[in-house]
Amino acid sequence: MDTISLKSDPRVQAIMDAAIVAFSQYGYRRTSMEDIAKGAGMSRAALYLHYRNKEDIFRSLTVLYLAQGAEALERELTPARDPSEAILAVFEAAGGPAIELMLSTTHGQELLEAKSSVAATEIAEWAALLRTKVAAWLTKEAGANRISLRETDNSAEDMALLIQRLWFGIKEQVDSFDAYKASIRQVAGLIGRGLKV
């Protein structure tokens, strides 16, 4: 299981790592602060010095995964990249290691639902960032005549929104990480072929 690399307090790193394990094993509802504290090798009192409750921990964990995805997105949307590869990279960056974690546990659907309710604001901000970055890449690539938006009959912003909606829809509809990987590859291929000049 992947851990999240933090450039901060090692105790916070231990809490995040313990939270990943606890949420994967017990699901969101059944995980307690005691479970996380025990996994982090600290008392509940020490845990409460860093986080108010498990919602706060889950939100922080989500924010860290989203930040990783934003960094990956920045690295992947390079000029002159094959459109299918670029769209696949967008889907992979959007999911990051969190999607594998969620789709590889029996509590995956519960974790997806918790993420949507506990970190709704952060997810909305991430979605806006994803749309902005993808639209900017599409605009630059179309301006350099490396892709065409004419065949899709969409603006760069419309296409970025469609890509975002497709990603959200795929992750909600699949029941395994293998199915997720196959689906994003298939959809990225379709979109990429439509963008080619």
mmCIF file with all atom_site columns, C-alpha atoms in Angstrom:
data_model
loop_
_atom_site.group_PDB
_atom_site.id
_atom_site.type_symbol
_atom_site.label_atom_id
_atom_site.label_alt_id
_atom_site.label_comp_id
_atom_site.label_asym_id
_atom_site.label_entity_id
_atom_site.label_seq_id
_atom_site.pdbx_PDB_ins_code
_atom_site.Cartn_x
_atom_site.Cartn_y
_atom_site.Cartn_z
_atom_site.occupancy
_atom_site.B_iso_or_equiv
_atom_site.pdbx_formal_charge
_atom_site.auth_seq_id
_atom_site.auth_comp_id
_atom_site.auth_asym_id
_atom_site.auth_atom_id
_atom_site.pdbx_PDB_model_num
ATOM 1   C CA . MET A 1 1   ? 0.000   0.000  0.000   1.00 0.00 ? 1   MET A CA 1
ATOM 2   C CA . ASP A 1 2   ? 1.328   3.441  -0.911  1.00 0.00 ? 2   ASP A CA 1
ATOM 3   C CA . THR A 1 3   ? 2.034   5.981  1.757   1.00 0.00 ? 3   THR A CA 1
ATOM 4   C CA . ILE A 1 4   ? 2.016   9.714  1.295   1.00 0.00 ? 4   ILE A CA 1
ATOM 5   C CA . SER A 1 5   ? 5.295   11.543 1.544   1.00 0.00 ? 5   SER A CA 1
ATOM 6   C CA . LEU A 1 6   ? 5.011   14.596 3.760   1.00 0.00 ? 6   LEU A CA 1
ATOM 7   C CA . LYS A 1 7   ? 7.603   17.318 4.110   1.00 0.00 ? 7   LYS A CA 1
ATOM 8   C CA . SER A 1 8   ? 6.458   17.972 7.641   1.00 0.00 ? 8   SER A CA 1
ATOM 9   C CA . ASP A 1 9   ? 6.319   16.567 11.108  1.00 0.00 ? 9   ASP A CA 1
ATOM 10  C CA . PRO A 1 10  ? 7.126   12.827 11.234  1.00 0.00 ? 10  PRO A CA 1
ATOM 11  C CA . ARG A 1 11  ? 4.223   12.430 13.667  1.00 0.00 ? 11  ARG A CA 1
ATOM 12  C CA . VAL A 1 12  ? 1.822   13.769 11.053  1.00 0.00 ? 12  VAL A CA 1
ATOM 13  C CA . GLN A 1 13  ? 3.362   11.316 8.560   1.00 0.00 ? 13  GLN A CA 1
ATOM 14  C CA . ALA A 1 14  ? 2.746   8.501  11.040  1.00 0.00 ? 14  ALA A CA 1
ATOM 15  C CA . ILE A 1 15  ? -0.858  9.635  11.525  1.00 0.00 ? 15  ILE A CA 1
ATOM 16  C CA . MET A 1 16  ? -1.520  9.763  7.779   1.00 0.00 ? 16  MET A CA 1
ATOM 17  C CA . ASP A 1 17  ? 0.048   6.328  7.237   1.00 0.00 ? 17  ASP A CA 1
ATOM 18  C CA . ALA A 1 18  ? -1.972  4.870  10.128  1.00 0.00 ? 18  ALA A CA 1
ATOM 19  C CA . ALA A 1 19  ? -5.149  6.491  8.792   1.00 0.00 ? 19  ALA A CA 1
ATOM 20  C CA . ILE A 1 20  ? -4.628  4.915  5.356   1.00 0.00 ? 20  ILE A CA 1
ATOM 21  C CA . VAL A 1 21  ? -4.311  1.486  6.961   1.00 0.00 ? 21  VAL A CA 1
ATOM 22  C CA . ALA A 1 22  ? -7.271  1.959  9.319   1.00 0.00 ? 22  ALA A CA 1
ATOM 23  C CA . PHE A 1 23  ? -9.645  3.343  6.683   1.00 0.00 ? 23  PHE A CA 1
ATOM 24  C CA . SER A 1 24  ? -8.664  0.505  4.320   1.00 0.00 ? 24  SER A CA 1
ATOM 25  C CA . GLN A 1 25  ? -9.194  -2.182 6.959   1.00 0.00 ? 25  GLN A CA 1
ATOM 26  C CA . TYR A 1 26  ? -12.296 -0.906 8.712   1.00 0.00 ? 26  TYR A CA 1
ATOM 27  C CA . GLY A 1 27  ? -13.890 1.573  6.324   1.00 0.00 ? 27  GLY A CA 1
ATOM 28  C CA . TYR A 1 28  ? -14.666 5.166  7.156   1.00 0.00 ? 28  TYR A CA 1
ATOM 29  C CA . ARG A 1 29  ? -17.575 4.658  9.567   1.00 0.00 ? 29  ARG A CA 1
ATOM 30  C CA . ARG A 1 30  ? -15.936 1.940  11.675  1.00 0.00 ? 30  ARG A CA 1
ATOM 31  C CA . THR A 1 31  ? -12.507 3.570  11.946  1.00 0.00 ? 31  THR A CA 1
ATOM 32  C CA . SER A 1 32  ? -12.020 5.264  15.293  1.00 0.00 ? 32  SER A CA 1
ATOM 33  C CA . MET A 1 33  ? -9.519  7.783  16.555  1.00 0.00 ? 33  MET A CA 1
ATOM 34  C CA . GLU A 1 34  ? -8.234  4.971  18.769  1.00 0.00 ? 34  GLU A CA 1
ATOM 35  C CA . ASP A 1 35  ? -7.492  2.836  15.683  1.00 0.00 ? 35  ASP A CA 1
ATOM 36  C CA . ILE A 1 36  ? -5.531  5.660  14.081  1.00 0.00 ? 36  ILE A CA 1
ATOM 37  C CA . ALA A 1 37  ? -3.683  6.570  17.279  1.00 0.00 ? 37  ALA A CA 1
ATOM 38  C CA . LYS A 1 38  ? -2.704  2.953  17.872  1.00 0.00 ? 38  LYS A CA 1
ATOM 39  C CA . GLY A 1 39  ? -1.491  2.574  14.284  1.00 0.00 ? 39  GLY A CA 1
ATOM 40  C CA . ALA A 1 40  ? 0.551   5.765  14.602  1.00 0.00 ? 40  ALA A CA 1
ATOM 41  C CA . GLY A 1 41  ? 2.118   4.565  17.840  1.00 0.00 ? 41  GLY A CA 1
ATOM 42  C CA . MET A 1 42  ? 0.714   7.344  19.994  1.00 0.00 ? 42  MET A CA 1
ATOM 43  C CA . SER A 1 43  ? -1.989  7.958  22.539  1.00 0.00 ? 43  SER A CA 1
ATOM 44  C CA . ARG A 1 44  ? -5.398  9.325  21.599  1.00 0.00 ? 44  ARG A CA 1
ATOM 45  C CA . ALA A 1 45  ? -4.533  12.480 23.537  1.00 0.00 ? 45  ALA A CA 1
ATOM 46  C CA . ALA A 1 46  ? -1.427  12.967 21.386  1.00 0.00 ? 46  ALA A CA 1
ATOM 47  C CA . LEU A 1 47  ? -3.486  12.397 18.237  1.00 0.00 ? 47  LEU A CA 1
ATOM 48  C CA . TYR A 1 48  ? -5.984  15.054 19.341  1.00 0.00 ? 48  TYR A CA 1
ATOM 49  C CA . LEU A 1 49  ? -3.122  17.558 19.554  1.00 0.00 ? 49  LEU A CA 1
ATOM 50  C CA . HIS A 1 50  ? -2.847  17.268 15.755  1.00 0.00 ? 50  HIS A CA 1
ATOM 51  C CA . TYR A 1 51  ? -6.423  16.568 14.615  1.00 0.00 ? 51  TYR A CA 1
ATOM 52  C CA . ARG A 1 52  ? -9.861  17.294 16.066  1.00 0.00 ? 52  ARG A CA 1
ATOM 53  C CA . ASN A 1 53  ? -11.553 14.144 14.793  1.00 0.00 ? 53  ASN A CA 1
ATOM 54  C CA . LYS A 1 54  ? -11.436 11.471 12.107  1.00 0.00 ? 54  LYS A CA 1
ATOM 55  C CA . GLU A 1 55  ? -13.233 13.776 9.657   1.00 0.00 ? 55  GLU A CA 1
ATOM 56  C CA . ASP A 1 56  ? -10.344 16.220 10.014  1.00 0.00 ? 56  ASP A CA 1
ATOM 57  C CA . ILE A 1 57  ? -7.856  13.388 9.387   1.00 0.00 ? 57  ILE A CA 1
ATOM 58  C CA . PHE A 1 58  ? -9.792  12.082 6.392   1.00 0.00 ? 58  PHE A CA 1
ATOM 59  C CA . ARG A 1 59  ? -10.038 15.590 4.923   1.00 0.00 ? 59  ARG A CA 1
ATOM 60  C CA . SER A 1 60  ? -6.286  16.103 5.392   1.00 0.00 ? 60  SER A CA 1
ATOM 61  C CA . LEU A 1 61  ? -5.590  12.762 3.769   1.00 0.00 ? 61  LEU A CA 1
ATOM 62  C CA . THR A 1 62  ? -7.806  13.678 0.824   1.00 0.00 ? 62  THR A CA 1
ATOM 63  C CA . VAL A 1 63  ? -6.080  17.061 0.458   1.00 0.00 ? 63  VAL A CA 1
ATOM 64  C CA . LEU A 1 64  ? -2.691  15.350 0.391   1.00 0.00 ? 64  LEU A CA 1
ATOM 65  C CA . TYR A 1 65  ? -3.804  12.941 -2.320  1.00 0.00 ? 65  TYR A CA 1
ATOM 66  C CA . LEU A 1 66  ? -5.298  15.806 -4.324  1.00 0.00 ? 66  LEU A CA 1
ATOM 67  C CA . ALA A 1 67  ? -2.028  17.758 -4.017  1.00 0.00 ? 67  ALA A CA 1
ATOM 68  C CA . GLN A 1 68  ? -0.137  14.744 -5.326  1.00 0.00 ? 68  GLN A CA 1
ATOM 69  C CA . GLY A 1 69  ? -2.545  14.570 -8.235  1.00 0.00 ? 69  GLY A CA 1
ATOM 70  C CA . ALA A 1 70  ? -2.058  18.271 -8.999  1.00 0.00 ? 70  ALA A CA 1
ATOM 71  C CA . GLU A 1 71  ? 1.714   17.818 -9.077  1.00 0.00 ? 71  GLU A CA 1
ATOM 72  C CA . ALA A 1 72  ? 1.390   14.782 -11.350 1.00 0.00 ? 72  ALA A CA 1
ATOM 73  C CA . LEU A 1 73  ? -0.973  16.667 -13.656 1.00 0.00 ? 73  LEU A CA 1
ATOM 74  C CA . GLU A 1 74  ? 1.549   19.494 -13.961 1.00 0.00 ? 74  GLU A CA 1
ATOM 75  C CA . ARG A 1 75  ? 4.300   17.024 -14.925 1.00 0.00 ? 75  ARG A CA 1
ATOM 76  C CA . GLU A 1 76  ? 2.210   15.050 -17.398 1.00 0.00 ? 76  GLU A CA 1
ATOM 77  C CA . LEU A 1 77  ? 0.618   17.736 -19.565 1.00 0.00 ? 77  LEU A CA 1
ATOM 78  C CA . THR A 1 78  ? 3.646   18.410 -21.710 1.00 0.00 ? 78  THR A CA 1
ATOM 79  C CA . PRO A 1 79  ? 3.739   19.959 -25.183 1.00 0.00 ? 79  PRO A CA 1
ATOM 80  C CA . ALA A 1 80  ? 3.485   17.652 -28.200 1.00 0.00 ? 80  ALA A CA 1
ATOM 81  C CA . ARG A 1 81  ? 2.422   14.659 -26.138 1.00 0.00 ? 81  ARG A CA 1
ATOM 82  C CA . ASP A 1 82  ? 0.268   12.110 -27.920 1.00 0.00 ? 82  ASP A CA 1
ATOM 83  C CA . PRO A 1 83  ? -3.347  13.080 -27.086 1.00 0.00 ? 83  PRO A CA 1
ATOM 84  C CA . SER A 1 84  ? -4.361  9.586  -25.948 1.00 0.00 ? 84  SER A CA 1
ATOM 85  C CA . GLU A 1 85  ? -1.334  9.378  -23.666 1.00 0.00 ? 85  GLU A CA 1
ATOM 86  C CA . ALA A 1 86  ? -1.988  12.870 -22.301 1.00 0.00 ? 86  ALA A CA 1
ATOM 87  C CA . ILE A 1 87  ? -5.636  12.140 -21.500 1.00 0.00 ? 87  ILE A CA 1
ATOM 88  C CA . LEU A 1 88  ? -4.672  8.839  -19.873 1.00 0.00 ? 88  LEU A CA 1
ATOM 89  C CA . ALA A 1 89  ? -2.087  10.737 -17.813 1.00 0.00 ? 89  ALA A CA 1
ATOM 90  C CA . VAL A 1 90  ? -4.824  13.177 -16.745 1.00 0.00 ? 90  VAL A CA 1
ATOM 91  C CA . PHE A 1 91  ? -7.011  10.297 -15.563 1.00 0.00 ? 91  PHE A CA 1
ATOM 92  C CA . GLU A 1 92  ? -4.074  8.690  -13.747 1.00 0.00 ? 92  GLU A CA 1
ATOM 93  C CA . ALA A 1 93  ? -3.091  11.969 -12.087 1.00 0.00 ? 93  ALA A CA 1
ATOM 94  C CA . ALA A 1 94  ? -6.688  12.620 -11.060 1.00 0.00 ? 94  ALA A CA 1
ATOM 95  C CA . GLY A 1 95  ? -6.905  9.217  -9.394  1.00 0.00 ? 95  GLY A CA 1
ATOM 96  C CA . GLY A 1 96  ? -3.381  8.924  -8.122  1.00 0.00 ? 96  GLY A CA 1
ATOM 97  C CA . PRO A 1 97  ? -2.637  6.273  -5.519  1.00 0.00 ? 97  PRO A CA 1
ATOM 98  C CA . ALA A 1 98  ? -5.916  7.024  -3.741  1.00 0.00 ? 98  ALA A CA 1
ATOM 99  C CA . ILE A 1 99  ? -8.034  5.404  -6.432  1.00 0.00 ? 99  ILE A CA 1
ATOM 100 C CA . GLU A 1 100 ? -6.066  2.164  -6.225  1.00 0.00 ? 100 GLU A CA 1
ATOM 101 C CA . LEU A 1 101 ? -6.443  2.202  -2.457  1.00 0.00 ? 101 LEU A CA 1
ATOM 102 C CA . MET A 1 102 ? -10.182 2.760  -2.648  1.00 0.00 ? 102 MET A CA 1
ATOM 103 C CA . LEU A 1 103 ? -10.822 0.222  -5.372  1.00 0.00 ? 103 LEU A CA 1
ATOM 104 C CA . SER A 1 104 ? -8.637  -2.448 -3.760  1.00 0.00 ? 104 SER A CA 1
ATOM 105 C CA . THR A 1 105 ? -10.484 -2.596 -0.457  1.00 0.00 ? 105 THR A CA 1
ATOM 106 C CA . THR A 1 106 ? -13.921 -3.943 0.357   1.00 0.00 ? 106 THR A CA 1
ATOM 107 C CA . HIS A 1 107 ? -14.671 -0.501 1.811   1.00 0.00 ? 107 HIS A CA 1
ATOM 108 C CA . GLY A 1 108 ? -13.895 1.349  -1.419  1.00 0.00 ? 108 GLY A CA 1
ATOM 109 C CA . GLN A 1 109 ? -17.397 2.607  -2.151  1.00 0.00 ? 109 GLN A CA 1
ATOM 110 C CA . GLU A 1 110 ? -17.797 3.794  1.423   1.00 0.00 ? 110 GLU A CA 1
ATOM 111 C CA . LEU A 1 111 ? -14.478 5.651  1.206   1.00 0.00 ? 111 LEU A CA 1
ATOM 112 C CA . LEU A 1 112 ? -15.487 7.272  -2.085  1.00 0.00 ? 112 LEU A CA 1
ATOM 113 C CA . GLU A 1 113 ? -18.763 8.418  -0.527  1.00 0.00 ? 113 GLU A CA 1
ATOM 114 C CA . ALA A 1 114 ? -16.984 9.702  2.588   1.00 0.00 ? 114 ALA A CA 1
ATOM 115 C CA . LYS A 1 115 ? -14.479 11.585 0.468   1.00 0.00 ? 115 LYS A CA 1
ATOM 116 C CA . SER A 1 116 ? -17.300 13.273 -1.414  1.00 0.00 ? 116 SER A CA 1
ATOM 117 C CA . SER A 1 117 ? -19.066 14.389 1.752   1.00 0.00 ? 117 SER A CA 1
ATOM 118 C CA . VAL A 1 118 ? -16.152 15.132 4.099   1.00 0.00 ? 118 VAL A CA 1
ATOM 119 C CA . ALA A 1 119 ? -13.966 16.909 1.543   1.00 0.00 ? 119 ALA A CA 1
ATOM 120 C CA . ALA A 1 120 ? -16.543 18.256 -0.911  1.00 0.00 ? 120 ALA A CA 1
ATOM 121 C CA . THR A 1 121 ? -15.046 21.753 -1.022  1.00 0.00 ? 121 THR A CA 1
ATOM 122 C CA . GLU A 1 122 ? -11.519 20.473 -1.575  1.00 0.00 ? 122 GLU A CA 1
ATOM 123 C CA . ILE A 1 123 ? -12.691 18.098 -4.306  1.00 0.00 ? 123 ILE A CA 1
ATOM 124 C CA . ALA A 1 124 ? -14.587 20.907 -6.056  1.00 0.00 ? 124 ALA A CA 1
ATOM 125 C CA . GLU A 1 125 ? -11.437 23.053 -5.992  1.00 0.00 ? 125 GLU A CA 1
ATOM 126 C CA . TRP A 1 126 ? -9.412  20.124 -7.379  1.00 0.00 ? 126 TRP A CA 1
ATOM 127 C CA . ALA A 1 127 ? -11.962 19.578 -10.145 1.00 0.00 ? 127 ALA A CA 1
ATOM 128 C CA . ALA A 1 128 ? -11.735 23.255 -11.118 1.00 0.00 ? 128 ALA A CA 1
ATOM 129 C CA . LEU A 1 129 ? -7.938  23.029 -11.174 1.00 0.00 ? 129 LEU A CA 1
ATOM 130 C CA . LEU A 1 130 ? -8.094  19.890 -13.314 1.00 0.00 ? 130 LEU A CA 1
ATOM 131 C CA . ARG A 1 131 ? -10.423 21.614 -15.799 1.00 0.00 ? 131 ARG A CA 1
ATOM 132 C CA . THR A 1 132 ? -8.215  24.712 -15.946 1.00 0.00 ? 132 THR A CA 1
ATOM 133 C CA . LYS A 1 133 ? -5.000  22.753 -16.521 1.00 0.00 ? 133 LYS A CA 1
ATOM 134 C CA . VAL A 1 134 ? -6.531  20.453 -19.134 1.00 0.00 ? 134 VAL A CA 1
ATOM 135 C CA . ALA A 1 135 ? -8.219  23.349 -20.948 1.00 0.00 ? 135 ALA A CA 1
ATOM 136 C CA . ALA A 1 136 ? -4.925  25.278 -21.019 1.00 0.00 ? 136 ALA A CA 1
ATOM 137 C CA . TRP A 1 137 ? -3.103  22.245 -22.428 1.00 0.00 ? 137 TRP A CA 1
ATOM 138 C CA . LEU A 1 138 ? -5.792  21.680 -25.062 1.00 0.00 ? 138 LEU A CA 1
ATOM 139 C CA . THR A 1 139 ? -5.704  25.359 -26.048 1.00 0.00 ? 139 THR A CA 1
ATOM 140 C CA . LYS A 1 140 ? -1.910  25.369 -26.435 1.00 0.00 ? 140 LYS A CA 1
ATOM 141 C CA . GLU A 1 141 ? -1.879  22.108 -28.361 1.00 0.00 ? 141 GLU A CA 1
ATOM 142 C CA . ALA A 1 142 ? -4.684  23.274 -30.673 1.00 0.00 ? 142 ALA A CA 1
ATOM 143 C CA . GLY A 1 143 ? -2.883  26.613 -31.179 1.00 0.00 ? 143 GLY A CA 1
ATOM 144 C CA . ALA A 1 144 ? 0.247   24.723 -32.223 1.00 0.00 ? 144 ALA A CA 1
ATOM 145 C CA . ASN A 1 145 ? -1.852  22.531 -34.577 1.00 0.00 ? 145 ASN A CA 1
ATOM 146 C CA . ARG A 1 146 ? -0.859  19.386 -32.707 1.00 0.00 ? 146 ARG A CA 1
ATOM 147 C CA . ILE A 1 147 ? -4.506  18.548 -31.893 1.00 0.00 ? 147 ILE A CA 1
ATOM 148 C CA . SER A 1 148 ? -7.840  19.556 -33.338 1.00 0.00 ? 148 SER A CA 1
ATOM 149 C CA . LEU A 1 149 ? -10.924 20.467 -31.353 1.00 0.00 ? 149 LEU A CA 1
ATOM 150 C CA . ARG A 1 150 ? -12.978 20.829 -34.563 1.00 0.00 ? 150 ARG A CA 1
ATOM 151 C CA . GLU A 1 151 ? -13.800 17.120 -34.743 1.00 0.00 ? 151 GLU A CA 1
ATOM 152 C CA . THR A 1 152 ? -15.097 17.135 -31.165 1.00 0.00 ? 152 THR A CA 1
ATOM 153 C CA . ASP A 1 153 ? -17.202 20.264 -31.788 1.00 0.00 ? 153 ASP A CA 1
ATOM 154 C CA . ASN A 1 154 ? -16.202 21.550 -28.335 1.00 0.00 ? 154 ASN A CA 1
ATOM 155 C CA . SER A 1 155 ? -14.174 24.411 -26.910 1.00 0.00 ? 155 SER A CA 1
ATOM 156 C CA . ALA A 1 156 ? -11.126 23.545 -24.813 1.00 0.00 ? 156 ALA A CA 1
ATOM 157 C CA . GLU A 1 157 ? -13.134 24.361 -21.686 1.00 0.00 ? 157 GLU A CA 1
ATOM 158 C CA . ASP A 1 158 ? -16.039 22.144 -22.749 1.00 0.00 ? 158 ASP A CA 1
ATOM 159 C CA . MET A 1 159 ? -13.661 19.297 -23.552 1.00 0.00 ? 159 MET A CA 1
ATOM 160 C CA . ALA A 1 160 ? -11.897 19.686 -20.188 1.00 0.00 ? 160 ALA A CA 1
ATOM 161 C CA . LEU A 1 161 ? -15.274 19.538 -18.426 1.00 0.00 ? 161 LEU A CA 1
ATOM 162 C CA . LEU A 1 162 ? -16.212 16.423 -20.392 1.00 0.00 ? 162 LEU A CA 1
ATOM 163 C CA . ILE A 1 163 ? -12.906 14.762 -19.459 1.00 0.00 ? 163 ILE A CA 1
ATOM 164 C CA . GLN A 1 164 ? -13.493 15.593 -15.805 1.00 0.00 ? 164 GLN A CA 1
ATOM 165 C CA . ARG A 1 165 ? -17.046 14.210 -15.896 1.00 0.00 ? 165 ARG A CA 1
ATOM 166 C CA . LEU A 1 166 ? -15.898 11.042 -17.607 1.00 0.00 ? 166 LEU A CA 1
ATOM 167 C CA . TRP A 1 167 ? -13.235 10.489 -14.941 1.00 0.00 ? 167 TRP A CA 1
ATOM 168 C CA . PHE A 1 168 ? -15.705 11.025 -12.097 1.00 0.00 ? 168 PHE A CA 1
ATOM 169 C CA . GLY A 1 169 ? -18.188 8.700  -13.802 1.00 0.00 ? 169 GLY A CA 1
ATOM 170 C CA . ILE A 1 170 ? -15.663 5.932  -14.398 1.00 0.00 ? 170 ILE A CA 1
ATOM 171 C CA . LYS A 1 171 ? -14.456 5.811  -10.804 1.00 0.00 ? 171 LYS A CA 1
ATOM 172 C CA . GLU A 1 172 ? -18.030 5.659  -9.540  1.00 0.00 ? 172 GLU A CA 1
ATOM 173 C CA . GLN A 1 173 ? -19.035 2.804  -11.867 1.00 0.00 ? 173 GLN A CA 1
ATOM 174 C CA . VAL A 1 174 ? -16.180 0.298  -11.656 1.00 0.00 ? 174 VAL A CA 1
ATOM 175 C CA . ASP A 1 175 ? -15.790 -2.370 -9.002  1.00 0.00 ? 175 ASP A CA 1
ATOM 176 C CA . SER A 1 176 ? -12.061 -3.064 -9.193  1.00 0.00 ? 176 SER A CA 1
ATOM 177 C CA . PHE A 1 177 ? -8.812  -1.267 -9.871  1.00 0.00 ? 177 PHE A CA 1
ATOM 178 C CA . ASP A 1 178 ? -8.213  -3.450 -12.942 1.00 0.00 ? 178 ASP A CA 1
ATOM 179 C CA . ALA A 1 179 ? -11.604 -2.423 -14.346 1.00 0.00 ? 179 ALA A CA 1
ATOM 180 C CA . TYR A 1 180 ? -10.751 1.215  -13.606 1.00 0.00 ? 180 TYR A CA 1
ATOM 181 C CA . LYS A 1 181 ? -7.410  0.960  -15.432 1.00 0.00 ? 181 LYS A CA 1
ATOM 182 C CA . ALA A 1 182 ? -9.029  -0.717 -18.442 1.00 0.00 ? 182 ALA A CA 1
ATOM 183 C CA . SER A 1 183 ? -11.818 1.879  -18.566 1.00 0.00 ? 183 SER A CA 1
ATOM 184 C CA . ILE A 1 184 ? -9.591  4.947  -18.364 1.00 0.00 ? 184 ILE A CA 1
ATOM 185 C CA . ARG A 1 185 ? -7.298  3.500  -21.027 1.00 0.00 ? 185 ARG A CA 1
ATOM 186 C CA . GLN A 1 186 ? -10.257 2.861  -23.338 1.00 0.00 ? 186 GLN A CA 1
ATOM 187 C CA . VAL A 1 187 ? -11.805 6.310  -22.815 1.00 0.00 ? 187 VAL A CA 1
ATOM 188 C CA . ALA A 1 188 ? -8.439  8.090  -23.152 1.00 0.00 ? 188 ALA A CA 1
ATOM 189 C CA . GLY A 1 189 ? -7.881  6.271  -26.441 1.00 0.00 ? 189 GLY A CA 1
ATOM 190 C CA . LEU A 1 190 ? -11.266 7.353  -27.771 1.00 0.00 ? 190 LEU A CA 1
ATOM 191 C CA . ILE A 1 191 ? -10.778 10.979 -26.776 1.00 0.00 ? 191 ILE A CA 1
ATOM 192 C CA . GLY A 1 192 ? -7.213  11.024 -28.044 1.00 0.00 ? 192 GLY A CA 1
ATOM 193 C CA . ARG A 1 193 ? -8.222  9.691  -31.451 1.00 0.00 ? 193 ARG A CA 1
ATOM 194 C CA . GLY A 1 194 ? -10.875 12.404 -31.670 1.00 0.00 ? 194 GLY A CA 1
ATOM 195 C CA . LEU A 1 195 ? -8.283  15.094 -30.938 1.00 0.00 ? 195 LEU A CA 1
ATOM 196 C CA . LYS A 1 196 ? -5.688  13.998 -33.487 1.00 0.00 ? 196 LYS A CA 1
ATOM 197 C CA . VAL A 1 197 ? -5.140  16.247 -36.485 1.00 0.00 ? 197 VAL A CA 1
#
